Coordinates of C-alpha atoms in Angstrom, one line a residue:
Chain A
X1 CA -52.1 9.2 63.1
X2 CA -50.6 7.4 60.3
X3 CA -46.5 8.5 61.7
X4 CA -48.1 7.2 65.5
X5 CA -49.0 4.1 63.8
X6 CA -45.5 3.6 62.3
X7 CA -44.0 4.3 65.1
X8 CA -45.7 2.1 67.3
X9 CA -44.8 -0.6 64.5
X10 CA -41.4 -0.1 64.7
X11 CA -41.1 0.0 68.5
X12 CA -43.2 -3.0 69.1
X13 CA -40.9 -5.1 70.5
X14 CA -39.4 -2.4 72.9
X15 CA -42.9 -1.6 74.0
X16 CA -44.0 -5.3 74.9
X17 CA -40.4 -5.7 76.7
X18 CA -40.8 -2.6 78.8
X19 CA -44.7 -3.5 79.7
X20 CA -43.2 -6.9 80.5
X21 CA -41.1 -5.4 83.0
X22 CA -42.5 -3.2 84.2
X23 CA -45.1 -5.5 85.4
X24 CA -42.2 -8.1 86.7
X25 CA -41.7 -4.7 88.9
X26 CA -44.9 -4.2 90.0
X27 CA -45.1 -8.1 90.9
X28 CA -41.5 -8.4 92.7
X29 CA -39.2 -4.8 93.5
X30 CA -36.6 -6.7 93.9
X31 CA -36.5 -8.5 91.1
X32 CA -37.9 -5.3 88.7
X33 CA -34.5 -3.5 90.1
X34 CA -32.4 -6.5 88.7
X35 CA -33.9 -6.1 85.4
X36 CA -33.5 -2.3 85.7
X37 CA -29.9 -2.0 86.6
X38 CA -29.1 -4.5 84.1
X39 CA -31.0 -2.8 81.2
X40 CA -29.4 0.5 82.6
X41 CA -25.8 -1.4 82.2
X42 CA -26.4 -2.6 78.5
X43 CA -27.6 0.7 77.1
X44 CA -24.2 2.0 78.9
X45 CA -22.5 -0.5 77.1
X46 CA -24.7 0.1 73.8
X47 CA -23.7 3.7 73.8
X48 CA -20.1 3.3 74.3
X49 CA -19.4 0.6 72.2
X50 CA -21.9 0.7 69.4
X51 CA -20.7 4.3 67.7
X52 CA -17.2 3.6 66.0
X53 CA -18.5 0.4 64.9
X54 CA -21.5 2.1 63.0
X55 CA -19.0 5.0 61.9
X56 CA -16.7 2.4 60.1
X57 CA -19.8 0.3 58.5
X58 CA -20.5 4.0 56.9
X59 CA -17.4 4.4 55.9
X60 CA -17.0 0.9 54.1
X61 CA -19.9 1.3 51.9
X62 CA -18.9 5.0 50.7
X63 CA -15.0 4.2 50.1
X64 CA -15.1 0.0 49.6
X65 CA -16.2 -0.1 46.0
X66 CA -18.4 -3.3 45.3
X67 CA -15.4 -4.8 42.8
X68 CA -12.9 -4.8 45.5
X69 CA -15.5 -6.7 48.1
X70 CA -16.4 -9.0 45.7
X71 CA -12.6 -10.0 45.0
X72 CA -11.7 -10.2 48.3
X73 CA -14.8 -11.5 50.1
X74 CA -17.0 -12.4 47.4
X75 CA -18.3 -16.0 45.7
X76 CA -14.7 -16.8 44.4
X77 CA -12.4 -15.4 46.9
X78 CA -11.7 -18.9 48.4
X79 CA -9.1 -19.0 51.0
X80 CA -8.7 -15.5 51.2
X81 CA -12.5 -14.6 51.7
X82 CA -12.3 -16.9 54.7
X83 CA -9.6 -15.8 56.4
X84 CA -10.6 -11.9 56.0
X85 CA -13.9 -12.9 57.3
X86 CA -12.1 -14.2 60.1
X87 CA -9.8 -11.0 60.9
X88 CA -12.7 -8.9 60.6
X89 CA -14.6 -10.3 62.9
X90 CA -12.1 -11.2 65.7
X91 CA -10.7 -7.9 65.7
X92 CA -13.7 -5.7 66.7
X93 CA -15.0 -5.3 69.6
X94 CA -19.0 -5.5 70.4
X95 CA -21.9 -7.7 71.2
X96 CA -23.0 -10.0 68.6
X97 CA -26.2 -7.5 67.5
X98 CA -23.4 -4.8 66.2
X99 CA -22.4 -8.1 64.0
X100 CA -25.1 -7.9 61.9
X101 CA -25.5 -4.3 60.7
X102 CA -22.1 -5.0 59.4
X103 CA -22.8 -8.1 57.6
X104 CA -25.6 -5.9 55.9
X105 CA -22.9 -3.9 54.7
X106 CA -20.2 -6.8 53.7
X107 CA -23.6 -8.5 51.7
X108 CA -24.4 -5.3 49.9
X109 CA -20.8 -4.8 48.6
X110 CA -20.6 -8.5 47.2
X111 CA -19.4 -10.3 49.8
X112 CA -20.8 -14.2 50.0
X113 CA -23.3 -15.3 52.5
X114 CA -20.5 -17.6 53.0
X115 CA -18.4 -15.2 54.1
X116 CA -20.8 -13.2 56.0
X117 CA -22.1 -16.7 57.8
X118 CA -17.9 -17.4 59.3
X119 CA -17.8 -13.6 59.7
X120 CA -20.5 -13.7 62.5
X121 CA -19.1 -17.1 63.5
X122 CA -15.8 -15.4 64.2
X123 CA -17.7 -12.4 66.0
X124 CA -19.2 -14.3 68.2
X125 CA -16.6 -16.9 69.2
X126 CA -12.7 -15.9 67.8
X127 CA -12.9 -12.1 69.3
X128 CA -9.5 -11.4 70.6
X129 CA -10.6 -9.7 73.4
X130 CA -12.8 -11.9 74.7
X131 CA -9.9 -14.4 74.4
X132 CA -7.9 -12.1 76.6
X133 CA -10.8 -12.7 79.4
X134 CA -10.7 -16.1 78.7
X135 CA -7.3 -17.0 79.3
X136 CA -6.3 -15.6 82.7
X137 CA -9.9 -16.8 83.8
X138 CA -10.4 -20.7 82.7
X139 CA -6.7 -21.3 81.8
X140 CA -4.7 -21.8 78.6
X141 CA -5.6 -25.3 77.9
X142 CA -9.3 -24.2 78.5
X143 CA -9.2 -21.0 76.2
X144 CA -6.5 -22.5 73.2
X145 CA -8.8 -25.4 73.0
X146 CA -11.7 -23.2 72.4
X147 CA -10.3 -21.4 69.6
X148 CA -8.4 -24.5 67.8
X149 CA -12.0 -25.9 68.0
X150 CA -13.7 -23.2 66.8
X151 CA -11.8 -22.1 64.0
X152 CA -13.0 -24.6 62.6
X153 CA -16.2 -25.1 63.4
X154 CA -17.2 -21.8 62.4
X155 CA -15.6 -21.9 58.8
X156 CA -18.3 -25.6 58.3
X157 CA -21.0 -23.7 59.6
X158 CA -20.5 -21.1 57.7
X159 CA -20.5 -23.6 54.4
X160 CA -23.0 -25.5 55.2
X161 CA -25.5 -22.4 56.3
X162 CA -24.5 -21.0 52.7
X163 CA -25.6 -24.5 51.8
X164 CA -29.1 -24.6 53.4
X165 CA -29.9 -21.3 51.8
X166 CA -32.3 -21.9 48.5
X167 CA -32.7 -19.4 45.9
X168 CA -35.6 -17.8 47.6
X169 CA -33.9 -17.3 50.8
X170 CA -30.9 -15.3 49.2
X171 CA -33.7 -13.0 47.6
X172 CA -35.5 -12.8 51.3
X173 CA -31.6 -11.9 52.3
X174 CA -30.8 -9.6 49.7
X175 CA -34.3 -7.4 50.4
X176 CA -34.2 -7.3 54.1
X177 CA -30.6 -6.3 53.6
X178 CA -31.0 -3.7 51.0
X179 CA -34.4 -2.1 53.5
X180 CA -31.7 -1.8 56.5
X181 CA -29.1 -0.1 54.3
X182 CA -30.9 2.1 51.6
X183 CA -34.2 3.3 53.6
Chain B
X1 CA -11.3 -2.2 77.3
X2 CA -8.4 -1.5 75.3
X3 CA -10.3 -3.2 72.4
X4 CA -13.2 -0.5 72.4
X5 CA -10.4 2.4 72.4
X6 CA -9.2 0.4 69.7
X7 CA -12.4 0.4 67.5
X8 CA -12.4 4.1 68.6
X9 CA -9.2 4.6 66.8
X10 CA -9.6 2.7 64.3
X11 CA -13.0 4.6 63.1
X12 CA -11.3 8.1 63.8
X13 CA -8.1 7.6 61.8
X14 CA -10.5 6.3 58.8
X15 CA -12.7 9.6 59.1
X16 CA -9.5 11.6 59.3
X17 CA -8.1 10.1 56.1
X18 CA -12.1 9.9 54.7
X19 CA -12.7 13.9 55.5
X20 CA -9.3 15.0 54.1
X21 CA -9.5 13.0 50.8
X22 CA -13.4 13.7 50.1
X23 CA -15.8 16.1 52.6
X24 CA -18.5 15.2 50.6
X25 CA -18.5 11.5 50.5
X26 CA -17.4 11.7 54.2
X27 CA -20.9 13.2 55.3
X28 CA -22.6 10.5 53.0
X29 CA -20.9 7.6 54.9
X30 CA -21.4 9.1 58.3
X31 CA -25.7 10.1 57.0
X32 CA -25.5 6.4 55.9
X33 CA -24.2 5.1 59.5
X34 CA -26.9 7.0 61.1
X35 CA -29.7 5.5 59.2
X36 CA -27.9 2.0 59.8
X37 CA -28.4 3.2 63.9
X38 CA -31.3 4.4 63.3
X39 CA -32.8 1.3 61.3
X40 CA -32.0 -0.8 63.9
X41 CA -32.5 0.9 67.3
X42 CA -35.6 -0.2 68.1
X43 CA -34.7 -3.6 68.2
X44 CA -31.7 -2.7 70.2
X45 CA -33.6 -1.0 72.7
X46 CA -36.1 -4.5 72.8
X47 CA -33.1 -6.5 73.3
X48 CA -31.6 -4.4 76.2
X49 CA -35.0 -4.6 78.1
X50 CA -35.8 -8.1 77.4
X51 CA -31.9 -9.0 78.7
X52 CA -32.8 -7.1 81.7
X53 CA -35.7 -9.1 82.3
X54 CA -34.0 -12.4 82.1
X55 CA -31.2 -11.5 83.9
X56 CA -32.8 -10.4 86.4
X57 CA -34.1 -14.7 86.8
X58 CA -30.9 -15.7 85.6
X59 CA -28.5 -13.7 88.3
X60 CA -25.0 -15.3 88.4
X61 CA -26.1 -17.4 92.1
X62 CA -28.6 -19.0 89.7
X63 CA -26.8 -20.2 86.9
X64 CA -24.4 -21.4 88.7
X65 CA -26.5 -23.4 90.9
X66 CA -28.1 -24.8 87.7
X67 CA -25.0 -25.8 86.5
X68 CA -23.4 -26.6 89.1
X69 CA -24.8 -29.0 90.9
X70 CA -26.2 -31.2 87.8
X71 CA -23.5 -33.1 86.0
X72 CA -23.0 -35.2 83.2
X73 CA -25.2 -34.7 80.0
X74 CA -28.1 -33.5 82.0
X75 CA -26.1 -30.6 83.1
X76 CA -24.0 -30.0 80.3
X77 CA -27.4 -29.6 78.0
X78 CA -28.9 -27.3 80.7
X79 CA -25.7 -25.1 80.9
X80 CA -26.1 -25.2 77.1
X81 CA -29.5 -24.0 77.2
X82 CA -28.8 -21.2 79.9
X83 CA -26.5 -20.2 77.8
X84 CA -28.1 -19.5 74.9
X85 CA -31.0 -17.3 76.4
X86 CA -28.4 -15.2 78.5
X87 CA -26.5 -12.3 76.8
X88 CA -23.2 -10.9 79.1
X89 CA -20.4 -9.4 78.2
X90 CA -17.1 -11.5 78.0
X91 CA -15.5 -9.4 81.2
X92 CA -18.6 -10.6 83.3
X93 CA -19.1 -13.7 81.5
X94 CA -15.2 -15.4 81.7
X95 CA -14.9 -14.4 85.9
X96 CA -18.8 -16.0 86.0
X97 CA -17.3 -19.1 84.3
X98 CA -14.4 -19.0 86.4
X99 CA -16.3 -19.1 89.3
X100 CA -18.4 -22.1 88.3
X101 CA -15.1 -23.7 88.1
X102 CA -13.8 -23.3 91.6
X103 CA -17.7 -24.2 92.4
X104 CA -16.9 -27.3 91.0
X105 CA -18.5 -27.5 87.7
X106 CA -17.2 -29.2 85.4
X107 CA -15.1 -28.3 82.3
X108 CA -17.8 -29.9 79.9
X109 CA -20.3 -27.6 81.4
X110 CA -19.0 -24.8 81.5
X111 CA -17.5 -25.6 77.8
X112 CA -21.6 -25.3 77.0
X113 CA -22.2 -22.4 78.7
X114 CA -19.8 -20.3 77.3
X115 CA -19.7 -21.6 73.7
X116 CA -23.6 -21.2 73.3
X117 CA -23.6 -17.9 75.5
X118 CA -21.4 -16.5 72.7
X119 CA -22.4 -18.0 70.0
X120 CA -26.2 -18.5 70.4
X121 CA -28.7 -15.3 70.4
X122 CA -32.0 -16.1 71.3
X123 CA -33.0 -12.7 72.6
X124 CA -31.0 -10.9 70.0
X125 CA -33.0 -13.2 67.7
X126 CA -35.1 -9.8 66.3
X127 CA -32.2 -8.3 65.2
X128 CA -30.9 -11.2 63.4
X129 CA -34.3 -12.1 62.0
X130 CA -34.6 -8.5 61.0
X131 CA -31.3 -8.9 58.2
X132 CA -31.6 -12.7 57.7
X133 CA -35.0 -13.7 58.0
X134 CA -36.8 -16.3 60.0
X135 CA -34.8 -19.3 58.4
X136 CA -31.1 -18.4 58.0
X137 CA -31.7 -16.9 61.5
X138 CA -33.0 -20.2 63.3
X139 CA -30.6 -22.7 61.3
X140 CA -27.6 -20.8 62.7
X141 CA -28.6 -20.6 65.7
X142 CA -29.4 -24.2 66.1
X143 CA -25.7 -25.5 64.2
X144 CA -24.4 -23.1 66.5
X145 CA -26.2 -24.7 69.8
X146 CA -25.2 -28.3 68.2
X147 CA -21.9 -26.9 67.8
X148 CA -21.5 -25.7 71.0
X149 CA -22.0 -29.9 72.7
X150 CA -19.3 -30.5 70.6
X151 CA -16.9 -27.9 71.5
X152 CA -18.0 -28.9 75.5
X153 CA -17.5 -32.6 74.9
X154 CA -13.7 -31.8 73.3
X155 CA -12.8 -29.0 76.7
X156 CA -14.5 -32.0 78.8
X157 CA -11.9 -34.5 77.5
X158 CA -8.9 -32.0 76.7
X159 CA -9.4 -30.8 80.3
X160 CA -9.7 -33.9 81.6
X161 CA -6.2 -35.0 80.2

């Protein structure tokens, strides 16, 4: 009873969404179909693209020892920290939920919320190969304007979310991170 | 494409090296990946569903009538907006935007809709809230909306050139 309850807990979310639509199905066929096929097409993509990315977040925390992440990416890593934060996250490949397991990772290691913050900036909106989609598509001026603004832009947000985060937050941070990682 | 069989490599070259140095430390990282996966499918599996639910409203005809035919601020807000709530991969996402293009929306739109679609999360919000929290969660999202006018007001000019 107690393991039901848990489990129902933990799949809350998944359970409202799926009622949902299966309602929107039982209301409009059409329009329940849509919402089908396309949650058929993202688990696809989930399953595909999801594995290595978990693989290599496992590998990080047993190999990266916490000294080395906290030179590199850590409170004082200045220049450096930034631009590894940006490699790292234009390089992979993924939707922008597989960003944030890895941030747990990067934040349990040392790395600064700084850091973390322009990582999932660059995940988002640097990724190589979305740039790849965006050139041939909206045109060079279109796509090298994007990422000359972005660079940017991502690196302040990144300082000024640091910024915005109190004491208390960090320690919110630093629990939710260490419950996704240790449990 | 070639970027997935790259992560792919990537993460098989590492175990190689990571299972010939150490076996032992090699089944602790990969244990420590599945609990990662495991932590967080739930939420994953929310996200999927809900994304099917509002794509299934938001169909490609649809957002690119909505930001299409409305110009100016008014439109480059909404295509903001639609942006933010919609979750597509790039390879559907960029030929979408293209589209828009030769539909005649303008550059400043579609500046919005692309820059909040990537960089805005609201139904992958749970996840997010889930390692951030509530408040590190929202604030990013909303500099990242803001953010996103001001990188559709520089294509809109650039463009424009």
């Amino acid at each position: 009873m107690f393991l039901m309850k848990k489990i129902i807990k933990h799949y809350l979310f998944f359970i409202i969404a799926a009622i949902a639509s299966i309602i929107i199905f039982i209301l409009n066929a059409e329009l329940g179909r849509r919402a089908f096929e396309t949650t058929v097409y993202s688990l696809q993509e989930m399953l595909i693209v999801i594995p290595p990315i978990f693989v290599l977040l496992g590998l990080l925390d047993v190999w990266v020892p916490k000294e080395t992440m906290v030179k590199f990416m850590g409170e004082n890593s200045g220049i450096k920290g930034i631009i590894l934060a940006i490699i790292a996250g234009s390089v992979a490949a993924g939707p922008l939920y597989g960003a944030f397991p890895v941030s747990a990772v990067f934040l349990k290691k040392g790395a600064s919320l700084r850091n973390v913050f322009i990582f999932i900036g660059a995940w988002s909106t640097t990724k190589i190969p979305m740039f790849l989609f965006e050139y041939p598509g909206l045109g060079p001026r279109f796509a090298v304007t994007r990422l000359l603004v972005d660079i940017p832009g991502i690196i302040i947000i990144g300082f000024v979310l640091a910024a915005c985060m109190k004491e208390r937050d960090r320690k919110l941070i630093n629990e939710k991170i260490m419950e996704s990682t240790e449990k | 494409m070639i970027f997935i069989i790259f992560t792919y490599a990537l993460a098989v070259i590492f175990l190689l090296f990571s299972f010939i140095k150490d076996r032992k430390k090699t089944k602790t990282g990969l244990k420590k990946a599945w609990k990662a996966f495991e932590n967080i499918l739930p939420q994953f599996l929310g996200i999927i569903v809900l994304v099917g639910i509002l794509m299934a409203f938001l169909d490609p005809e649809t957002i690119s009538g909505l930001i299409g035919q409305s110009s100016g601020w008014v439109g480059t807000i909404l295509a903001g907006l639609v942006g933010a709530v919609t979750l597509i991969p790039g390879f559907i996402a960029f030929p979408t935007a293209a589209l828009l293009l030769k539909n005649d929306a303008g550059y400043m739109q579609i500046g919005a809709f692309v820059s909040s679609l990537m960089m805005v999360g609201v139904a992958t919000f749970p996840v997010e809230k889930k390692y951030f929290g509530f408040k590190a969660s929202l604030l990013r999202n909303i500099f990242a909306l803001g953010f996103s006018f001001i990188v559709a007001f520089v294509l809109g000019w650039v463009c424009s050139l």
